Amino acid sequence: MNVLIVLAHPERASFNGGLVNIAEERLRSAGHDVEIDDLYQENFDPVERASHYAERADERYFAPLTEQRAHYERGPLPADVQREIARLEWADLVIFQFPLWWHAQPAILKGWFDRVLVYGGLYSGSRRYDRGHFRGKQAICSVTTGSPEQAFMPFGRAGNMVEWLWPIHSSLYYVGFEVLAPQVSYGIQGGGIRYQDEDLFLDHLENAKQAWASRLPGLGQEPSIPFSGWDDWDEQGVLKPAHPMRWRP
Ligand SMILES: Cc1cc2nc3c(=O)[nH]c(=O)nc-3n(C[C@H](O)[C@H](O)[C@H](O)COP(=O)(O)O)c2cc1C
């Protein structure tokens, strides 16, 4: 299996970087090919803007979707976007490794979605969700948080991880990926607020690494998160009345 690891962390020696090293080592020793896509090291520009497009379809008004489609169809797409798309086409499994920043992915990764998932190429009106471009490929988010796990429990002060990850999970499904349950390493304080004493914290870091290391070899066999698809929706894109999720208590 070809595995692409997209790292969104400004410090390669961070805990996040360490999880990348573990994934690389585990997956390589299980016989997989691994490529690391370190967005900060490559100085990826996450801001979608007119200057990325050499030969504008419309010089007077910059509409990102119009330019994305035109540059996908007749070229040239920006070189960094071409490189990222080639990596995605190569991969069978994509691992997104990032810390939770303000209840979401770091801006560099949000912008990666804005620029790399090109309209007219990687999705269109008829090629989305279970008819999406990346059908048959898997994706997983490996996320670290500063707050401890208890704070993410129902009614906890850190909020709901299912909601925080919904935008990225549903975006991956939108372009066809089978999305695996995330690996969440909670309570990785990263120089921030301390929640426990040093020895306990170091044990905790070790356990989090072990949990990821032991999950990695089986990722290719894991079932994906079930999403609804085209057959489940009416013409408005709403679940059909007979769909089991439309139950009434
Ligand atoms: C800008 C910024 C925003 C953050 N927002 C959150 C947050 O919303 N929730 C949380 O639990 N931790 C938050 N943190 C803490 C990081 O998630 C934590 O430091 C990181 O996961 C530790 O991993 P690292 O050592 O690899 O950086 C934030 C950190 C930064 C720098």
CSV table of C-alpha atoms and ligand atoms in Angstrom, one decimal:
chain,number,residue,atom,x,y,z
A,1,MET,CA,0.0,0.0,0.0
A,2,ASN,CA,1.2,3.6,-0.7
A,3,VAL,CA,0.8,5.8,2.3
A,4,LEU,CA,1.0,9.6,2.2
A,5,ILE,CA,1.5,11.4,5.5
A,6,VAL,CA,0.5,15.0,5.4
A,7,LEU,CA,2.1,16.8,8.4
A,8,ALA,CA,0.8,20.2,9.5
A,9,HIS,CA,3.1,21.3,12.3
A,10,PRO,CA,5.7,24.0,12.3
A,11,GLU,CA,8.2,22.0,14.4
A,12,ARG,CA,9.5,18.7,13.0
A,13,ALA,CA,10.8,17.6,16.4
A,14,SER,CA,7.4,18.1,18.0
A,15,PHE,CA,5.2,15.3,19.4
A,16,ASN,CA,3.2,15.5,16.1
A,17,GLY,CA,6.5,15.0,14.2
A,18,GLY,CA,7.2,12.1,16.5
A,19,LEU,CA,3.9,10.5,15.5
A,20,VAL,CA,4.9,10.8,11.9
A,21,ASN,CA,8.2,9.1,12.6
A,22,ILE,CA,6.3,6.2,14.3
A,23,ALA,CA,3.9,5.9,11.4
A,24,GLU,CA,6.8,6.0,8.9
A,25,GLU,CA,8.7,3.3,10.7
A,26,ARG,CA,5.8,1.0,11.4
A,27,LEU,CA,4.3,1.2,8.0
A,28,ARG,CA,7.6,0.7,6.2
A,29,SER,CA,8.5,-2.3,8.3
A,30,ALA,CA,5.1,-3.7,7.4
A,31,GLY,CA,6.1,-3.5,3.7
A,32,HIS,CA,4.3,-0.3,2.7
A,33,ASP,CA,5.7,2.6,0.7
A,34,VAL,CA,5.6,5.9,2.7
A,35,GLU,CA,5.9,9.5,1.6
A,36,ILE,CA,6.0,12.4,4.1
A,37,ASP,CA,4.5,15.7,2.9
A,38,ASP,CA,5.7,18.2,5.5
A,39,LEU,CA,3.7,21.3,4.6
A,40,TYR,CA,5.7,23.8,6.7
A,41,GLN,CA,9.0,22.4,5.5
A,42,GLU,CA,7.9,22.8,1.9
A,43,ASN,CA,6.6,26.3,2.7
A,44,PHE,CA,3.2,25.4,1.3
A,45,ASP,CA,1.2,28.6,0.6
A,46,PRO,CA,-2.3,27.9,2.0
A,47,VAL,CA,-3.9,31.1,0.8
A,48,GLU,CA,-6.0,30.8,-2.4
A,49,ARG,CA,-5.6,34.0,-4.4
A,50,ALA,CA,-5.5,35.4,-7.9
A,51,SER,CA,-1.7,35.5,-8.2
A,52,HIS,CA,-1.6,31.6,-8.3
A,53,TYR,CA,-3.2,31.6,-11.7
A,54,ALA,CA,-1.0,32.4,-14.7
A,55,GLU,CA,-3.5,32.6,-17.4
A,56,ARG,CA,-6.8,33.9,-16.0
A,57,ALA,CA,-10.1,32.7,-17.4
A,58,ASP,CA,-11.6,36.0,-16.2
A,59,GLU,CA,-9.1,38.9,-15.7
A,60,ARG,CA,-11.7,41.2,-14.3
A,61,TYR,CA,-13.3,39.2,-11.5
A,62,PHE,CA,-11.4,36.5,-9.5
A,63,ALA,CA,-13.7,33.5,-8.9
A,64,PRO,CA,-11.6,30.7,-7.4
A,65,LEU,CA,-13.8,27.9,-8.7
A,66,THR,CA,-13.8,29.3,-12.2
A,67,GLU,CA,-10.0,29.6,-12.2
A,68,GLN,CA,-9.5,26.2,-10.6
A,69,ARG,CA,-11.7,24.5,-13.2
A,70,ALA,CA,-10.1,26.4,-16.2
A,71,HIS,CA,-6.5,25.7,-15.0
A,72,TYR,CA,-7.3,22.0,-14.3
A,73,GLU,CA,-8.7,21.6,-17.8
A,74,ARG,CA,-6.3,23.6,-19.9
A,75,GLY,CA,-3.4,24.2,-17.4
A,76,PRO,CA,-1.3,25.2,-15.9
A,77,LEU,CA,-2.3,24.5,-12.3
A,78,PRO,CA,0.1,26.0,-9.7
A,79,ALA,CA,3.2,23.8,-9.4
A,80,ASP,CA,2.7,23.1,-5.7
A,81,VAL,CA,-1.0,22.1,-6.3
A,82,GLN,CA,0.1,19.8,-9.1
A,83,ARG,CA,2.7,18.2,-6.8
A,84,GLU,CA,0.1,17.7,-4.0
A,85,ILE,CA,-2.5,16.2,-6.4
A,86,ALA,CA,0.2,13.7,-7.8
A,87,ARG,CA,0.9,12.6,-4.2
A,88,LEU,CA,-2.8,12.0,-3.6
A,89,GLU,CA,-3.2,10.1,-6.8
A,90,TRP,CA,-0.2,7.9,-5.8
A,91,ALA,CA,-1.6,7.2,-2.3
A,92,ASP,CA,-3.9,4.4,-1.2
A,93,LEU,CA,-4.1,5.8,2.4
A,94,VAL,CA,-3.6,9.4,3.4
A,95,ILE,CA,-2.8,10.2,7.1
A,96,PHE,CA,-3.3,13.8,8.1
A,97,GLN,CA,-1.2,14.5,11.2
A,98,PHE,CA,-1.9,17.8,13.0
A,99,PRO,CA,-2.5,19.5,16.4
A,100,LEU,CA,-6.0,20.8,17.2
A,101,TRP,CA,-5.6,24.6,17.0
A,102,TRP,CA,-8.7,26.7,18.0
A,103,HIS,CA,-10.9,23.6,17.6
A,104,ALA,CA,-9.8,22.9,14.0
A,105,GLN,CA,-6.8,22.1,11.9
A,106,PRO,CA,-3.9,24.6,11.6
A,107,ALA,CA,-4.5,27.2,8.9
A,108,ILE,CA,-1.8,25.7,6.6
A,109,LEU,CA,-3.9,22.5,6.4
A,110,LYS,CA,-7.2,24.3,6.0
A,111,GLY,CA,-5.7,26.2,3.1
A,112,TRP,CA,-4.3,23.0,1.6
A,113,PHE,CA,-7.9,21.9,1.2
A,114,ASP,CA,-8.9,25.3,-0.3
A,115,ARG,CA,-6.1,25.1,-3.0
A,116,VAL,CA,-5.4,21.4,-3.6
A,117,LEU,CA,-8.9,19.9,-3.9
A,118,VAL,CA,-9.5,21.6,-7.2
A,119,TYR,CA,-13.0,22.1,-8.5
A,120,GLY,CA,-13.6,20.7,-12.0
A,121,GLY,CA,-10.8,18.2,-11.5
A,122,LEU,CA,-11.0,16.5,-8.1
A,123,TYR,CA,-14.8,17.1,-7.7
A,124,SER,CA,-17.7,18.4,-9.7
A,125,GLY,CA,-21.5,18.4,-9.3
A,126,SER,CA,-21.7,14.8,-10.5
A,127,ARG,CA,-18.5,13.6,-8.8
A,128,ARG,CA,-18.9,14.0,-5.1
A,129,TYR,CA,-19.5,11.9,-2.0
A,130,ASP,CA,-19.8,8.2,-2.8
A,131,ARG,CA,-19.2,9.1,-6.5
A,132,GLY,CA,-16.1,11.1,-5.6
A,133,HIS,CA,-12.8,11.2,-7.3
A,134,PHE,CA,-10.8,9.4,-4.6
A,135,ARG,CA,-13.3,6.5,-4.2
A,136,GLY,CA,-11.4,3.4,-3.0
A,137,LYS,CA,-8.8,5.4,-1.1
A,138,GLN,CA,-8.7,5.7,2.7
A,139,ALA,CA,-7.9,8.8,4.8
A,140,ILE,CA,-7.4,9.3,8.6
A,141,CYS,CA,-6.8,12.3,10.8
A,142,SER,CA,-4.3,11.8,13.6
A,143,VAL,CA,-4.9,14.7,15.9
A,144,THR,CA,-3.3,15.9,19.1
A,145,THR,CA,-4.9,18.2,21.7
A,146,GLY,CA,-3.7,20.2,24.6
A,147,SER,CA,-6.8,19.6,26.7
A,148,PRO,CA,-7.1,16.2,28.4
A,149,GLU,CA,-9.6,13.5,27.3
A,150,GLN,CA,-12.1,14.1,30.1
A,151,ALA,CA,-12.5,17.7,28.9
A,152,PHE,CA,-13.9,16.4,25.6
A,153,MET,CA,-16.5,14.2,27.3
A,154,PRO,CA,-20.2,15.2,26.8
A,155,PHE,CA,-20.7,18.7,28.4
A,156,GLY,CA,-16.9,19.0,28.8
A,157,ARG,CA,-15.3,22.4,28.5
A,158,ALA,CA,-13.2,21.5,25.5
A,159,GLY,CA,-16.2,20.7,23.3
A,160,ASN,CA,-17.1,17.8,21.1
A,161,MET,CA,-14.4,16.2,19.0
A,162,VAL,CA,-17.0,14.7,16.6
A,163,GLU,CA,-18.1,18.3,15.8
A,164,TRP,CA,-14.6,19.7,15.6
A,165,LEU,CA,-13.5,17.1,13.1
A,166,TRP,CA,-16.8,17.1,11.1
A,167,PRO,CA,-15.6,19.8,8.6
A,168,ILE,CA,-12.4,17.9,7.7
A,169,HIS,CA,-14.1,14.5,7.7
A,170,SER,CA,-17.0,15.6,5.5
A,171,SER,CA,-14.6,17.4,3.1
A,172,LEU,CA,-12.6,14.2,2.7
A,173,TYR,CA,-15.8,12.2,2.1
A,174,TYR,CA,-17.0,14.9,-0.3
A,175,VAL,CA,-14.1,14.1,-2.6
A,176,GLY,CA,-14.7,10.4,-2.2
A,177,PHE,CA,-12.3,9.2,0.5
A,178,GLU,CA,-13.3,6.4,2.9
A,179,VAL,CA,-12.7,8.2,6.2
A,180,LEU,CA,-11.4,6.1,9.1
A,181,ALA,CA,-12.1,6.9,12.8
A,182,PRO,CA,-9.6,9.5,13.9
A,183,GLN,CA,-6.6,8.8,16.1
A,184,VAL,CA,-6.9,11.4,18.9
A,185,SER,CA,-4.0,11.8,21.2
A,186,TYR,CA,-5.4,13.9,24.0
A,187,GLY,CA,-3.6,16.0,26.6
A,188,ILE,CA,-0.4,16.6,24.6
A,189,GLN,CA,0.3,19.9,26.3
A,190,GLY,CA,3.0,21.1,23.9
A,191,GLY,CA,4.5,23.8,26.1
A,192,GLY,CA,1.1,25.1,27.0
A,193,ILE,CA,-1.1,24.7,30.1
A,194,ARG,CA,0.0,21.8,32.4
A,195,TYR,CA,-2.6,19.3,33.5
A,196,GLN,CA,-0.4,16.8,35.4
A,197,ASP,CA,3.1,16.4,36.9
A,198,GLU,CA,6.1,15.6,34.8
A,199,ASP,CA,6.4,11.9,35.4
A,200,LEU,CA,2.8,11.2,34.7
A,201,PHE,CA,2.9,13.4,31.6
A,202,LEU,CA,5.9,11.5,30.2
A,203,ASP,CA,4.1,8.2,30.8
A,204,HIS,CA,1.0,9.6,29.1
A,205,LEU,CA,3.1,10.7,26.0
A,206,GLU,CA,4.6,7.2,25.8
A,207,ASN,CA,1.1,5.6,26.0
A,208,ALA,CA,-0.2,7.9,23.3
A,209,LYS,CA,2.7,6.9,21.0
A,210,GLN,CA,2.1,3.2,21.8
A,211,ALA,CA,-1.6,3.5,21.0
A,212,TRP,CA,-0.8,4.9,17.5
A,213,ALA,CA,2.0,2.4,16.9
A,214,SER,CA,-0.2,-0.5,17.6
A,215,ARG,CA,-3.1,0.7,15.5
A,216,LEU,CA,-1.1,1.5,12.4
A,217,PRO,CA,-0.5,-2.0,10.9
A,218,GLY,CA,-4.2,-2.7,10.8
A,219,LEU,CA,-5.4,0.6,9.2
A,220,GLY,CA,-5.8,-0.9,5.8
A,221,GLN,CA,-8.3,-3.4,7.1
A,222,GLU,CA,-10.4,-1.0,9.3
A,223,PRO,CA,-14.0,-0.2,8.3
A,224,SER,CA,-14.6,3.5,7.4
A,225,ILE,CA,-17.1,5.9,9.1
A,226,PRO,CA,-20.5,5.3,7.4
A,227,PHE,CA,-21.8,8.4,5.6
A,228,SER,CA,-25.0,8.7,3.7
A,229,GLY,CA,-24.7,8.8,-0.1
A,230,TRP,CA,-26.6,9.7,-3.3
A,231,ASP,CA,-29.1,6.8,-3.0
A,232,ASP,CA,-30.1,8.1,0.5
A,233,TRP,CA,-31.0,11.7,-0.5
A,234,ASP,CA,-34.0,13.2,-2.3
A,235,GLU,CA,-33.6,15.9,-5.0
A,236,GLN,CA,-33.0,18.5,-2.3
A,237,GLY,CA,-30.1,16.5,-0.8
A,238,VAL,CA,-32.2,15.6,2.3
A,239,LEU,CA,-32.4,12.1,3.6
A,240,LYS,CA,-35.4,10.4,2.1
A,241,PRO,CA,-38.3,10.0,4.6
A,242,ALA,CA,-37.8,6.2,4.8
A,243,HIS,CA,-34.1,6.5,5.7
A,244,PRO,CA,-33.4,4.9,9.1
A,245,MET,CA,-31.7,8.1,10.3
A,246,ARG,CA,-35.1,9.9,9.9
A,247,TRP,CA,-36.5,8.0,12.9
A,248,ARG,CA,-38.8,9.8,15.3
A,249,PRO,CA,-38.6,8.8,19.0
B,1,LIG,C1,-2.7,28.3,18.2
B,1,LIG,C2,-3.0,27.2,19.1
B,1,LIG,C3,-4.4,26.8,19.4
B,1,LIG,C4,-4.7,25.7,20.2
B,1,LIG,N1,-6.0,25.4,20.3
B,1,LIG,C5,-6.3,24.3,21.0
B,1,LIG,C6,-7.7,23.8,21.2
B,1,LIG,O1,-8.6,24.4,20.6
B,1,LIG,N2,-7.9,22.7,21.9
B,1,LIG,C7,-6.9,22.0,22.5
B,1,LIG,O2,-7.2,21.0,23.2
B,1,LIG,N3,-5.6,22.4,22.4
B,1,LIG,C8,-5.3,23.5,21.7
B,1,LIG,N4,-4.0,23.9,21.5
B,1,LIG,C9,-2.9,23.0,22.1
B,1,LIG,C10,-2.3,22.1,21.1
B,1,LIG,O3,-3.3,21.2,20.5
B,1,LIG,C11,-1.2,21.3,21.7
B,1,LIG,O4,-0.2,22.2,22.1
B,1,LIG,C12,-0.7,20.3,20.7
B,1,LIG,O5,-1.6,19.3,20.3
B,1,LIG,C13,0.6,19.6,21.3
B,1,LIG,O6,1.3,18.8,20.3
B,1,LIG,P1,2.7,19.3,19.8
B,1,LIG,O7,3.6,19.2,21.0
B,1,LIG,O8,3.1,18.3,18.7
B,1,LIG,O9,2.6,20.7,19.3
B,1,LIG,C14,-3.6,25.0,20.7
B,1,LIG,C15,-2.3,25.3,20.5
B,1,LIG,C16,-2.0,26.4,19.7
B,1,LIG,C17,-0.6,26.7,19.4
